[in-house]
């Protein structure tokens, strides 16, 4: 299966999966008719026929009293870590609030933002990596609502990059390294749906009463399914997540945010394209091909590119594009560990770790927050063998796989 084949469903399996929103639109789930509800959503909060949740709820008789938007804004127009101001209203009747301001406190709604809602409805498309902040927005919002006696229903959606035990990648978050790119201790590629993971985090964090939480599960999704097999339309959940291929490489490639390498923002294939002005794509490709099992499921293509914004905007860069050739085989975390090692060596002192404030944390390198501790920086600088890196994370990975089993809602 080539990269262009994994961007969207072909339409042949249109009825393969029904999301929580599709079920709600069909009259299933909690009785919301006549009830005031707050809705946490974004552009991907749509049915299989592309009807948005904010239209579905009034159609089934619910009264939407508040709209809440996660990082990137309710319309997903803002770039990463861009402060989103609370809008006066999306419509004249419904106040709209941003849950991504300029402080960590802004990530949670205030009780007043719920406007007396009896239910908080959460419908967000996750992409299967602990750095992706939507699940943590869901957890924080649900905890506020539950503490206020507001019932919460999460309209679940598939994990687009699969959910099998063997697909789980990465280890634990060290104590004290929690942040908005890892609010709770889970593996990097966790293999859970947003509903499963939010339920796990809310129960284990024990910061709010759990009894008022409900998950309206998908119908037809199995843990071995990738998104192109669901028959659902791919709607960009965030500005730099254009395709399923992007989501497949993201668990590893997001680590580049903790460096001075461009992760491809400002190109049309972010995270798939990456590099720097001082990087030679041919040399990088050769280094990766020489590393044992560094790029499973991926093809490597050296290229030049010029980002239009963010890192190296307007400057010519050398680097690679990662082409998804065998989507089930991709283990992008292992690949990016190898990329970091090779780029550090080939950069001859020009590669740097990001030290600027990152996701509301300013007292440690961003890579430590992403990796769950300082271990990865040390391993890259020491040029530790790739097998050694994987082995160091395996006990925590296996422990998470065992720990998550009690929270899984879908068959393998």
mmCIF file of C-alpha atoms in Angstrom:
data_model
loop_
_atom_site.group_PDB
_atom_site.id
_atom_site.type_symbol
_atom_site.label_atom_id
_atom_site.label_comp_id
_atom_site.label_asym_id
_atom_site.label_seq_id
_atom_site.Cartn_x
_atom_site.Cartn_y
_atom_site.Cartn_z
ATOM 1 C CA UNK A 1 0.000 0.000 0.000
ATOM 2 C CA UNK A 2 1.658 3.245 -1.139
ATOM 3 C CA UNK A 3 1.499 6.567 0.664
ATOM 4 C CA UNK A 4 -1.092 8.104 -1.650
ATOM 5 C CA UNK A 5 -3.391 5.167 -0.968
ATOM 6 C CA UNK A 6 -3.504 5.749 2.790
ATOM 7 C CA UNK A 7 -4.689 9.361 2.776
ATOM 8 C CA UNK A 8 -8.428 8.648 2.761
ATOM 9 C CA UNK A 9 -10.844 5.803 2.486
ATOM 10 C CA UNK A 10 -11.633 4.771 -1.052
ATOM 11 C CA UNK A 11 -15.355 4.829 -0.421
ATOM 12 C CA UNK A 12 -15.603 1.066 -0.918
ATOM 13 C CA UNK A 13 -15.969 0.525 2.846
ATOM 14 C CA UNK A 14 -18.262 3.466 3.544
ATOM 15 C CA UNK A 15 -20.257 1.554 6.153
ATOM 16 C CA UNK A 16 -17.304 -0.202 7.777
ATOM 17 C CA UNK A 17 -17.158 2.052 10.851
ATOM 18 C CA UNK A 18 -19.725 4.252 12.579
ATOM 19 C CA UNK A 19 -18.246 6.852 14.892
ATOM 20 C CA UNK A 20 -19.787 7.984 18.152
ATOM 21 C CA UNK A 21 -21.109 11.053 16.348
ATOM 22 C CA UNK A 22 -22.675 8.915 13.613
ATOM 23 C CA UNK A 23 -24.398 6.901 16.310
ATOM 24 C CA UNK A 24 -25.588 10.025 18.126
ATOM 25 C CA UNK A 25 -26.946 11.418 14.844
ATOM 26 C CA UNK A 26 -28.919 8.186 14.420
ATOM 27 C CA UNK A 27 -30.592 8.542 17.816
ATOM 28 C CA UNK A 28 -28.269 6.294 19.818
ATOM 29 C CA UNK A 29 -26.447 7.239 23.021
ATOM 30 C CA UNK A 30 -27.599 9.498 25.847
ATOM 31 C CA UNK A 31 -30.913 11.293 25.624
ATOM 32 C CA UNK A 32 -29.919 14.879 24.864
ATOM 33 C CA UNK A 33 -33.209 16.193 23.479
ATOM 34 C CA UNK A 34 -34.140 19.353 25.343
ATOM 35 C CA UNK A 35 -30.909 19.286 27.353
ATOM 36 C CA UNK A 36 -28.410 22.166 27.461
ATOM 37 C CA UNK A 37 -25.048 20.882 26.224
ATOM 38 C CA UNK A 38 -21.542 22.258 25.823
ATOM 39 C CA UNK A 39 -19.607 20.931 22.830
ATOM 40 C CA UNK A 40 -15.825 20.482 22.603
ATOM 41 C CA UNK A 41 -15.062 20.061 18.904
ATOM 42 C CA UNK A 42 -12.934 20.973 15.898
ATOM 43 C CA UNK A 43 -13.276 20.669 12.091
ATOM 44 C CA UNK A 44 -12.853 16.877 12.088
ATOM 45 C CA UNK A 45 -15.916 16.518 14.334
ATOM 46 C CA UNK A 46 -18.055 15.324 11.439
ATOM 47 C CA UNK A 47 -20.234 12.367 10.516
ATOM 48 C CA UNK A 48 -19.438 10.036 7.633
ATOM 49 C CA UNK A 49 -21.554 12.373 5.473
ATOM 50 C CA UNK A 50 -19.518 15.409 6.702
ATOM 51 C CA UNK A 51 -22.242 16.901 8.913
ATOM 52 C CA UNK A 52 -20.553 18.761 11.765
ATOM 53 C CA UNK A 53 -21.332 17.953 15.407
ATOM 54 C CA UNK A 54 -22.488 21.531 15.975
ATOM 55 C CA UNK A 55 -25.243 20.877 13.416
ATOM 56 C CA UNK A 56 -26.029 17.332 14.567
ATOM 57 C CA UNK A 57 -26.775 18.324 18.160
ATOM 58 C CA UNK A 58 -29.514 20.889 17.377
ATOM 59 C CA UNK A 59 -30.974 18.513 14.798
ATOM 60 C CA UNK A 60 -31.488 15.822 17.460
ATOM 61 C CA UNK A 61 -33.049 18.369 19.808
ATOM 62 C CA UNK A 62 -30.134 19.286 22.076
ATOM 63 C CA UNK A 63 -29.621 22.929 23.034
ATOM 64 C CA UNK A 64 -25.999 23.934 22.407
ATOM 65 C CA UNK A 65 -25.144 26.577 25.012
ATOM 66 C CA UNK A 66 -21.369 26.687 24.617
ATOM 67 C CA UNK A 67 -18.686 25.758 22.067
ATOM 68 C CA UNK A 68 -15.148 24.924 23.164
ATOM 69 C CA UNK A 69 -12.108 24.642 20.881
ATOM 70 C CA UNK A 70 -8.782 22.841 21.530
ATOM 71 C CA UNK A 71 -5.267 23.789 20.351
ATOM 72 C CA UNK A 72 -5.347 25.363 16.856
ATOM 73 C CA UNK A 73 -8.814 26.773 17.601
ATOM 74 C CA UNK A 74 -12.295 25.534 16.945
ATOM 75 C CA UNK A 75 -11.695 26.074 13.228
ATOM 76 C CA UNK A 76 -8.127 24.642 13.344
ATOM 77 C CA UNK A 77 -6.762 27.734 11.628
ATOM 78 C CA UNK A 78 -3.959 28.469 14.117
ATOM 79 C CA UNK A 79 -0.473 26.956 13.926
ATOM 80 C CA UNK A 80 1.150 24.880 16.683
ATOM 81 C CA UNK A 81 1.571 26.662 20.030
ATOM 82 C CA UNK A 82 -0.155 29.758 18.626
ATOM 83 C CA UNK A 83 -2.276 31.431 21.286
ATOM 84 C CA UNK A 84 -5.934 31.314 20.302
ATOM 85 C CA UNK A 85 -8.060 34.082 21.739
ATOM 86 C CA UNK A 86 -11.583 33.368 22.913
ATOM 87 C CA UNK A 87 -13.974 34.502 20.201
ATOM 88 C CA UNK A 88 -17.000 36.576 21.025
ATOM 89 C CA UNK A 89 -19.186 33.951 19.387
ATOM 90 C CA UNK A 90 -19.233 31.569 16.466
ATOM 91 C CA UNK A 91 -22.858 32.444 16.023
ATOM 92 C CA UNK A 92 -24.871 35.173 17.667
ATOM 93 C CA UNK A 93 -26.485 32.672 20.022
ATOM 94 C CA UNK A 94 -23.601 30.408 21.084
ATOM 95 C CA UNK A 95 -20.543 31.704 22.980
ATOM 96 C CA UNK A 96 -17.271 30.157 21.846
ATOM 97 C CA UNK A 97 -14.206 29.651 24.035
ATOM 98 C CA UNK A 98 -10.597 28.773 23.352
ATOM 99 C CA UNK A 99 -8.923 26.112 25.474
ATOM 100 C CA UNK A 100 -5.477 27.096 24.259
ATOM 101 C CA UNK A 101 -4.381 30.473 25.554
ATOM 102 C CA UNK A 102 -1.086 31.773 26.917
ATOM 103 C CA UNK A 103 -0.943 29.887 30.231
ATOM 104 C CA UNK A 104 -1.321 26.289 31.349
ATOM 105 C CA UNK A 105 -4.482 27.324 33.226
ATOM 106 C CA UNK A 106 -6.052 28.357 29.902
ATOM 107 C CA UNK A 107 -6.045 24.710 28.789
ATOM 108 C CA UNK A 108 -8.993 23.923 31.079
ATOM 109 C CA UNK A 109 -12.433 25.515 30.817
ATOM 110 C CA UNK A 110 -13.754 27.473 33.733
ATOM 111 C CA UNK A 111 -17.114 26.285 35.098
ATOM 112 C CA UNK A 112 -18.648 29.519 33.755
ATOM 113 C CA UNK A 113 -17.690 28.505 30.207
ATOM 114 C CA UNK A 114 -20.135 25.590 30.426
ATOM 115 C CA UNK A 115 -23.087 28.004 30.729
ATOM 116 C CA UNK A 116 -25.190 25.712 32.896
ATOM 117 C CA UNK A 117 -24.842 22.718 30.574
ATOM 118 C CA UNK A 118 -26.113 19.375 31.833
ATOM 119 C CA UNK A 119 -23.823 17.528 29.421
ATOM 120 C CA UNK A 120 -20.368 18.150 27.979
ATOM 121 C CA UNK A 121 -20.134 16.451 24.578
ATOM 122 C CA UNK A 122 -16.571 15.811 23.397
ATOM 123 C CA UNK A 123 -15.875 14.954 19.759
ATOM 124 C CA UNK A 124 -12.199 15.224 18.745
ATOM 125 C CA UNK A 125 -10.190 13.174 16.249
ATOM 126 C CA UNK A 126 -6.942 11.992 17.826
ATOM 127 C CA UNK A 127 -4.045 10.609 15.764
ATOM 128 C CA UNK A 128 -2.546 8.087 18.176
ATOM 129 C CA UNK A 129 0.482 9.814 19.722
ATOM 130 C CA UNK A 130 0.816 11.098 23.282
ATOM 131 C CA UNK A 131 2.220 14.442 22.054
ATOM 132 C CA UNK A 132 -0.988 15.219 20.189
ATOM 133 C CA UNK A 133 -2.739 17.505 22.623
ATOM 134 C CA UNK A 134 -6.415 16.893 21.875
ATOM 135 C CA UNK A 135 -6.720 13.953 24.242
ATOM 136 C CA UNK A 136 -5.293 16.043 27.087
ATOM 137 C CA UNK A 137 -7.736 18.849 26.314
ATOM 138 C CA UNK A 138 -10.513 16.253 26.507
ATOM 139 C CA UNK A 139 -9.217 14.985 29.862
ATOM 140 C CA UNK A 140 -8.882 18.454 31.395
ATOM 141 C CA UNK A 141 -12.304 19.577 30.155
ATOM 142 C CA UNK A 142 -13.961 16.374 31.340
ATOM 143 C CA UNK A 143 -12.395 16.702 34.777
ATOM 144 C CA UNK A 144 -13.761 20.222 35.180
ATOM 145 C CA UNK A 145 -17.219 19.188 33.993
ATOM 146 C CA UNK A 146 -17.388 16.075 36.173
ATOM 147 C CA UNK A 147 -16.251 18.064 39.214
ATOM 148 C CA UNK A 148 -19.117 20.471 38.557
ATOM 149 C CA UNK A 149 -21.687 17.678 38.335
ATOM 150 C CA UNK A 150 -21.951 17.952 34.546
ATOM 151 C CA UNK A 151 -22.197 14.632 32.759
ATOM 152 C CA UNK A 152 -19.686 13.941 29.988
ATOM 153 C CA UNK A 153 -20.046 11.869 26.845
ATOM 154 C CA UNK A 154 -17.044 11.265 24.587
ATOM 155 C CA UNK A 155 -18.062 10.478 21.016
ATOM 156 C CA UNK A 156 -15.315 8.027 20.158
ATOM 157 C CA UNK A 157 -13.429 7.776 16.873
ATOM 158 C CA UNK A 158 -10.927 5.257 15.484
ATOM 159 C CA UNK A 159 -7.237 5.471 16.235
ATOM 160 C CA UNK A 160 -6.154 6.135 12.637
ATOM 161 C CA UNK A 161 -2.777 4.380 12.982
ATOM 162 C CA UNK A 162 -4.086 1.215 14.640
ATOM 163 C CA UNK A 163 -4.353 -0.177 18.127
ATOM 164 C CA UNK A 164 -2.664 -3.581 18.338
ATOM 165 C CA UNK A 165 -0.216 -4.382 21.134
ATOM 166 C CA UNK A 166 2.585 -4.796 18.591
ATOM 167 C CA UNK A 167 1.993 -1.258 17.276
ATOM 168 C CA UNK A 168 2.599 0.381 20.658
ATOM 169 C CA UNK A 169 5.911 2.279 20.682
ATOM 170 C CA UNK A 170 7.928 4.108 23.304
ATOM 171 C CA UNK A 171 8.201 3.970 27.043
ATOM 172 C CA UNK A 172 7.134 5.903 30.095
ATOM 173 C CA UNK A 173 7.139 9.536 31.156
ATOM 174 C CA UNK A 174 9.576 10.033 34.020
ATOM 175 C CA UNK A 175 8.177 11.592 37.196
ATOM 176 C CA UNK A 176 8.198 15.362 36.857
ATOM 177 C CA UNK A 177 8.343 15.333 33.047
ATOM 178 C CA UNK A 178 4.559 15.501 32.562
ATOM 179 C CA UNK A 179 3.371 18.349 30.338
ATOM 180 C CA UNK A 180 0.718 19.178 27.763
ATOM 181 C CA UNK A 181 2.530 16.856 25.328
ATOM 182 C CA UNK A 182 2.231 14.068 27.907
ATOM 183 C CA UNK A 183 -0.176 14.877 30.713
ATOM 184 C CA UNK A 184 -0.412 11.271 31.906
ATOM 185 C CA UNK A 185 2.035 8.377 31.779
ATOM 186 C CA UNK A 186 1.315 6.559 28.514
ATOM 187 C CA UNK A 187 3.433 5.197 25.669
ATOM 188 C CA UNK A 188 4.302 7.506 22.762
ATOM 189 C CA UNK A 189 2.325 5.515 20.192
ATOM 190 C CA UNK A 190 -0.308 4.330 22.598
ATOM 191 C CA UNK A 191 -2.626 2.370 20.286
ATOM 192 C CA UNK A 192 -5.777 3.605 22.048
ATOM 193 C CA UNK A 193 -8.763 5.628 20.893
ATOM 194 C CA UNK A 194 -9.352 9.031 22.434
ATOM 195 C CA UNK A 195 -12.247 7.598 24.439
ATOM 196 C CA UNK A 196 -10.179 4.713 25.789
ATOM 197 C CA UNK A 197 -7.213 6.882 26.692
ATOM 198 C CA UNK A 198 -9.286 9.670 28.243
ATOM 199 C CA UNK A 199 -11.164 7.145 30.361
ATOM 200 C CA UNK A 200 -7.867 5.626 31.513
ATOM 201 C CA UNK A 201 -6.346 8.998 32.387
ATOM 202 C CA UNK A 202 -9.438 10.304 34.204
ATOM 203 C CA UNK A 203 -9.737 7.161 36.290
ATOM 204 C CA UNK A 204 -6.024 6.898 37.107
ATOM 205 C CA UNK A 205 -5.563 10.611 37.830
ATOM 206 C CA UNK A 206 -8.587 10.453 40.172
ATOM 207 C CA UNK A 207 -9.042 14.231 40.153
ATOM 208 C CA UNK A 208 -12.768 14.140 39.393
ATOM 209 C CA UNK A 209 -15.723 11.818 40.067
ATOM 210 C CA UNK A 210 -15.777 9.152 37.396
ATOM 211 C CA UNK A 211 -19.422 8.084 37.506
ATOM 212 C CA UNK A 212 -20.679 10.794 35.142
ATOM 213 C CA UNK A 213 -18.420 9.779 32.240
ATOM 214 C CA UNK A 214 -19.809 7.888 29.251
ATOM 215 C CA UNK A 215 -18.063 6.716 26.079
ATOM 216 C CA UNK A 216 -20.238 6.354 22.983
ATOM 217 C CA UNK A 217 -18.061 3.810 21.221
ATOM 218 C CA UNK A 218 -17.501 3.316 17.508
ATOM 219 C CA UNK A 219 -19.219 0.393 15.823
ATOM 220 C CA UNK A 220 -17.220 -1.719 13.404
ATOM 221 C CA UNK A 221 -13.705 -0.587 14.334
ATOM 222 C CA UNK A 222 -11.104 -3.239 15.134
ATOM 223 C CA UNK A 223 -7.673 -2.667 16.563
ATOM 224 C CA UNK A 224 -5.980 -3.981 13.426
ATOM 225 C CA UNK A 225 -7.674 -1.373 11.187
ATOM 226 C CA UNK A 226 -5.921 1.672 9.779
ATOM 227 C CA UNK A 227 -7.932 4.726 8.853
ATOM 228 C CA UNK A 228 -8.140 4.013 5.125
ATOM 229 C CA UNK A 229 -10.039 0.814 5.968
ATOM 230 C CA UNK A 230 -12.781 2.603 7.929
ATOM 231 C CA UNK A 231 -14.487 4.187 4.909
ATOM 232 C CA UNK A 232 -14.582 7.488 6.823
ATOM 233 C CA UNK A 233 -13.481 10.783 5.263
ATOM 234 C CA UNK A 234 -10.105 12.133 6.381
ATOM 235 C CA UNK A 235 -10.600 15.687 7.648
ATOM 236 C CA UNK A 236 -7.450 17.505 8.773
ATOM 237 C CA UNK A 237 -7.647 17.410 12.589
ATOM 238 C CA UNK A 238 -4.922 20.080 12.739
ATOM 239 C CA UNK A 239 -3.207 22.293 10.146
ATOM 240 C CA UNK A 240 -0.110 20.089 9.802
ATOM 241 C CA UNK A 241 -1.819 16.687 9.687
ATOM 242 C CA UNK A 242 -2.884 16.547 6.021
ATOM 243 C CA UNK A 243 -2.923 12.765 5.475
ATOM 244 C CA UNK A 244 -2.879 9.393 7.160
ATOM 245 C CA UNK A 245 0.722 9.012 5.997
ATOM 246 C CA UNK A 246 1.543 12.091 8.094
ATOM 247 C CA UNK A 247 -0.121 10.513 11.114
ATOM 248 C CA UNK A 248 1.861 7.292 10.635
ATOM 249 C CA UNK A 249 5.220 9.075 10.805
ATOM 250 C CA UNK A 250 4.188 11.616 13.459
ATOM 251 C CA UNK A 251 4.940 9.550 16.615
ATOM 252 C CA UNK A 252 8.611 9.710 15.697
ATOM 253 C CA UNK A 253 8.839 12.879 13.660
ATOM 254 C CA UNK A 254 7.253 15.127 16.284
ATOM 255 C CA UNK A 255 10.529 14.674 18.195
ATOM 256 C CA UNK A 256 12.104 17.035 15.654
ATOM 257 C CA UNK A 257 10.182 19.851 17.348
ATOM 258 C CA UNK A 258 12.725 19.472 20.157
ATOM 259 C CA UNK A 259 15.602 20.268 17.772
ATOM 260 C CA UNK A 260 16.685 22.913 15.269
ATOM 261 C CA UNK A 261 15.798 20.569 12.407
ATOM 262 C CA UNK A 262 12.788 21.653 10.375
ATOM 263 C CA UNK A 263 9.982 19.145 10.831
ATOM 264 C CA UNK A 264 8.548 20.333 7.521
ATOM 265 C CA UNK A 265 6.122 22.952 8.746
ATOM 266 C CA UNK A 266 5.802 25.442 5.938
ATOM 267 C CA UNK A 267 5.795 22.634 3.358
ATOM 268 C CA UNK A 268 2.864 20.675 1.964
ATOM 269 C CA UNK A 269 4.000 17.424 3.661
ATOM 270 C CA UNK A 270 4.936 18.336 7.250
ATOM 271 C CA UNK A 271 6.661 15.598 9.282
ATOM 272 C CA UNK A 272 7.107 13.552 6.112
ATOM 273 C CA UNK A 273 9.551 16.190 4.801
ATOM 274 C CA UNK A 274 12.310 17.358 7.156
ATOM 275 C CA UNK A 275 15.829 18.745 7.143
ATOM 276 C CA UNK A 276 18.034 21.816 7.627
ATOM 277 C CA UNK A 277 20.260 24.137 5.558
ATOM 278 C CA UNK A 278 23.348 22.308 6.791
ATOM 279 C CA UNK A 279 22.018 18.785 6.169
ATOM 280 C CA UNK A 280 22.888 16.656 3.123
ATOM 281 C CA UNK A 281 19.936 14.454 2.231
ATOM 282 C CA UNK A 282 22.019 11.904 0.336
ATOM 283 C CA UNK A 283 24.385 11.449 3.276
ATOM 284 C CA UNK A 284 21.481 11.200 5.700
ATOM 285 C CA UNK A 285 19.741 8.563 3.586
ATOM 286 C CA UNK A 286 22.955 6.544 3.382
ATOM 287 C CA UNK A 287 23.406 6.708 7.150
ATOM 288 C CA UNK A 288 19.857 5.527 7.789
ATOM 289 C CA UNK A 289 20.146 2.675 5.286
ATOM 290 C CA UNK A 290 23.297 1.531 7.052
ATOM 291 C CA UNK A 291 21.480 1.339 10.411
ATOM 292 C CA UNK A 292 19.862 -2.057 10.968
ATOM 293 C CA UNK A 293 16.052 -1.938 10.650
ATOM 294 C CA UNK A 294 15.972 1.839 11.037
ATOM 295 C CA UNK A 295 13.121 2.596 8.623
ATOM 296 C CA UNK A 296 10.581 -0.252 8.551
ATOM 297 C CA UNK A 297 7.767 0.344 6.077
ATOM 298 C CA UNK A 298 9.300 3.557 4.746
ATOM 299 C CA UNK A 299 11.050 4.692 1.592
ATOM 300 C CA UNK A 300 13.668 7.463 1.803
ATOM 301 C CA UNK A 301 13.983 10.189 -0.812
ATOM 302 C CA UNK A 302 16.626 12.923 -0.542
ATOM 303 C CA UNK A 303 15.283 16.325 -1.521
ATOM 304 C CA UNK A 304 15.705 20.058 -1.238
ATOM 305 C CA UNK A 305 12.919 22.249 0.120
ATOM 306 C CA UNK A 306 12.270 25.797 1.274
ATOM 307 C CA UNK A 307 9.799 26.235 4.177
ATOM 308 C CA UNK A 308 7.404 29.145 3.805
ATOM 309 C CA UNK A 309 7.139 29.706 7.570
ATOM 310 C CA UNK A 310 8.573 28.684 10.941
ATOM 311 C CA UNK A 311 12.053 27.107 11.039
ATOM 312 C CA UNK A 312 14.310 28.261 8.174
ATOM 313 C CA UNK A 313 11.472 30.136 6.458
ATOM 314 C CA UNK A 314 12.590 31.142 2.977
ATOM 315 C CA UNK A 315 15.909 29.273 3.239
ATOM 316 C CA UNK A 316 16.977 26.285 1.157
ATOM 317 C CA UNK A 317 17.213 23.074 3.180
ATOM 318 C CA UNK A 318 18.519 19.621 2.463
ATOM 319 C CA UNK A 319 16.794 16.586 3.888
ATOM 320 C CA UNK A 320 14.487 13.705 3.184
ATOM 321 C CA UNK A 321 10.897 12.834 2.505
ATOM 322 C CA UNK A 322 9.634 9.712 4.262
ATOM 323 C CA UNK A 323 7.369 7.748 1.910
ATOM 324 C CA UNK A 324 4.972 5.275 3.537
ATOM 325 C CA UNK A 325 5.325 2.061 1.518
ATOM 326 C CA UNK A 326 3.990 -0.550 3.968
ATOM 327 C CA UNK A 327 1.781 1.268 6.501
ATOM 328 C CA UNK A 328 1.383 -1.660 8.909
ATOM 329 C CA UNK A 329 5.142 -2.056 9.147
ATOM 330 C CA UNK A 330 5.914 1.577 10.006
ATOM 331 C CA UNK A 331 7.526 2.110 13.426
ATOM 332 C CA UNK A 332 8.298 5.788 13.164
ATOM 333 C CA UNK A 333 9.649 6.243 16.677
ATOM 334 C CA UNK A 334 12.507 3.867 15.891
ATOM 335 C CA UNK A 335 13.048 5.691 12.587
ATOM 336 C CA UNK A 336 13.309 9.121 14.183
ATOM 337 C CA UNK A 337 15.683 7.868 16.865
ATOM 338 C CA UNK A 338 17.942 6.848 13.973
ATOM 339 C CA UNK A 339 17.373 10.213 12.231
ATOM 340 C CA UNK A 340 18.364 12.141 15.351
ATOM 341 C CA UNK A 341 21.540 10.094 15.752
ATOM 342 C CA UNK A 342 22.543 10.495 12.108
ATOM 343 C CA UNK A 343 21.724 14.219 11.940
ATOM 344 C CA UNK A 344 23.672 14.861 15.149
ATOM 345 C CA UNK A 345 26.709 13.122 13.689
ATOM 346 C CA UNK A 346 26.435 14.600 10.186
ATOM 347 C CA UNK A 347 25.724 18.097 11.493
ATOM 348 C CA UNK A 348 29.194 18.294 13.038
ATOM 349 C CA UNK A 349 28.052 20.594 15.814
ATOM 350 C CA UNK A 350 25.324 22.450 13.918
ATOM 351 C CA UNK A 351 22.394 20.429 15.306
ATOM 352 C CA UNK A 352 21.002 21.859 18.534
ATOM 353 C CA UNK A 353 18.355 20.975 21.101
ATOM 354 C CA UNK A 354 15.462 23.401 21.480
ATOM 355 C CA UNK A 355 15.777 25.359 24.740
ATOM 356 C CA UNK A 356 13.021 27.932 24.165
ATOM 357 C CA UNK A 357 9.757 27.568 26.066
ATOM 358 C CA UNK A 358 7.735 24.639 24.746
ATOM 359 C CA UNK A 359 4.099 23.926 25.603
ATOM 360 C CA UNK A 360 4.178 26.158 28.699
ATOM 361 C CA UNK A 361 7.442 24.669 30.056
ATOM 362 C CA UNK A 362 10.639 26.740 30.006
ATOM 363 C CA UNK A 363 13.000 25.037 32.456
ATOM 364 C CA UNK A 364 14.180 22.048 30.386
ATOM 365 C CA UNK A 365 14.846 21.091 26.758
ATOM 366 C CA UNK A 366 11.725 20.379 24.733
ATOM 367 C CA UNK A 367 13.061 16.981 23.689
ATOM 368 C CA UNK A 368 12.940 15.835 27.314
ATOM 369 C CA UNK A 369 9.207 16.580 27.465
ATOM 370 C CA UNK A 370 8.597 14.737 24.212
ATOM 371 C CA UNK A 371 10.777 11.732 25.084
ATOM 372 C CA UNK A 372 9.542 11.538 28.677
ATOM 373 C CA UNK A 373 12.942 12.373 30.174
ATOM 374 C CA UNK A 374 16.572 13.274 29.297
ATOM 375 C CA UNK A 375 17.496 9.736 28.246
ATOM 376 C CA UNK A 376 17.076 10.311 24.491
ATOM 377 C CA UNK A 377 19.284 13.404 24.369
ATOM 378 C CA UNK A 378 22.012 11.510 26.168
ATOM 379 C CA UNK A 379 21.658 8.483 23.875
ATOM 380 C CA UNK A 380 21.828 10.595 20.714
ATOM 381 C CA UNK A 381 24.885 12.512 21.874
ATOM 382 C CA UNK A 382 26.567 9.226 22.846
ATOM 383 C CA UNK A 383 25.558 7.643 19.495
ATOM 384 C CA UNK A 384 24.121 4.637 21.322
ATOM 385 C CA UNK A 385 23.131 1.705 19.062
ATOM 386 C CA UNK A 386 19.527 1.743 17.932
ATOM 387 C CA UNK A 387 18.929 -1.693 19.453
ATOM 388 C CA UNK A 388 20.120 -0.328 22.790
ATOM 389 C CA UNK A 389 17.635 2.542 22.654
ATOM 390 C CA UNK A 390 14.789 0.151 21.869
ATOM 391 C CA UNK A 391 15.825 -2.240 24.642
ATOM 392 C CA UNK A 392 15.954 0.603 27.179
ATOM 393 C CA UNK A 393 12.313 1.455 26.467
ATOM 394 C CA UNK A 394 10.942 -2.082 26.210
ATOM 395 C CA UNK A 395 10.161 -2.711 29.916
ATOM 396 C CA UNK A 396 8.062 0.459 30.151
ATOM 397 C CA UNK A 397 6.425 -0.248 26.785
ATOM 398 C CA UNK A 398 5.468 -3.772 27.872
ATOM 399 C CA UNK A 399 4.171 -2.496 31.219
ATOM 400 C CA UNK A 400 1.930 0.014 29.448
ATOM 401 C CA UNK A 401 0.600 -2.650 27.065
ATOM 402 C CA UNK A 402 -0.408 -4.726 30.085
ATOM 403 C CA UNK A 403 -1.806 -1.728 31.983
ATOM 404 C CA UNK A 404 -4.004 -0.515 29.137
ATOM 405 C CA UNK A 405 -5.800 -3.858 28.643
ATOM 406 C CA UNK A 406 -8.465 -3.115 31.215
ATOM 407 C CA UNK A 407 -9.476 0.021 29.323
ATOM 408 C CA UNK A 408 -9.719 -1.307 25.764
ATOM 409 C CA UNK A 409 -13.195 -1.215 24.209
ATOM 410 C CA UNK A 410 -12.555 -2.761 20.792
ATOM 411 C CA UNK A 411 -11.496 -6.222 19.569
ATOM 412 C CA UNK A 412 -8.144 -6.970 17.950
#
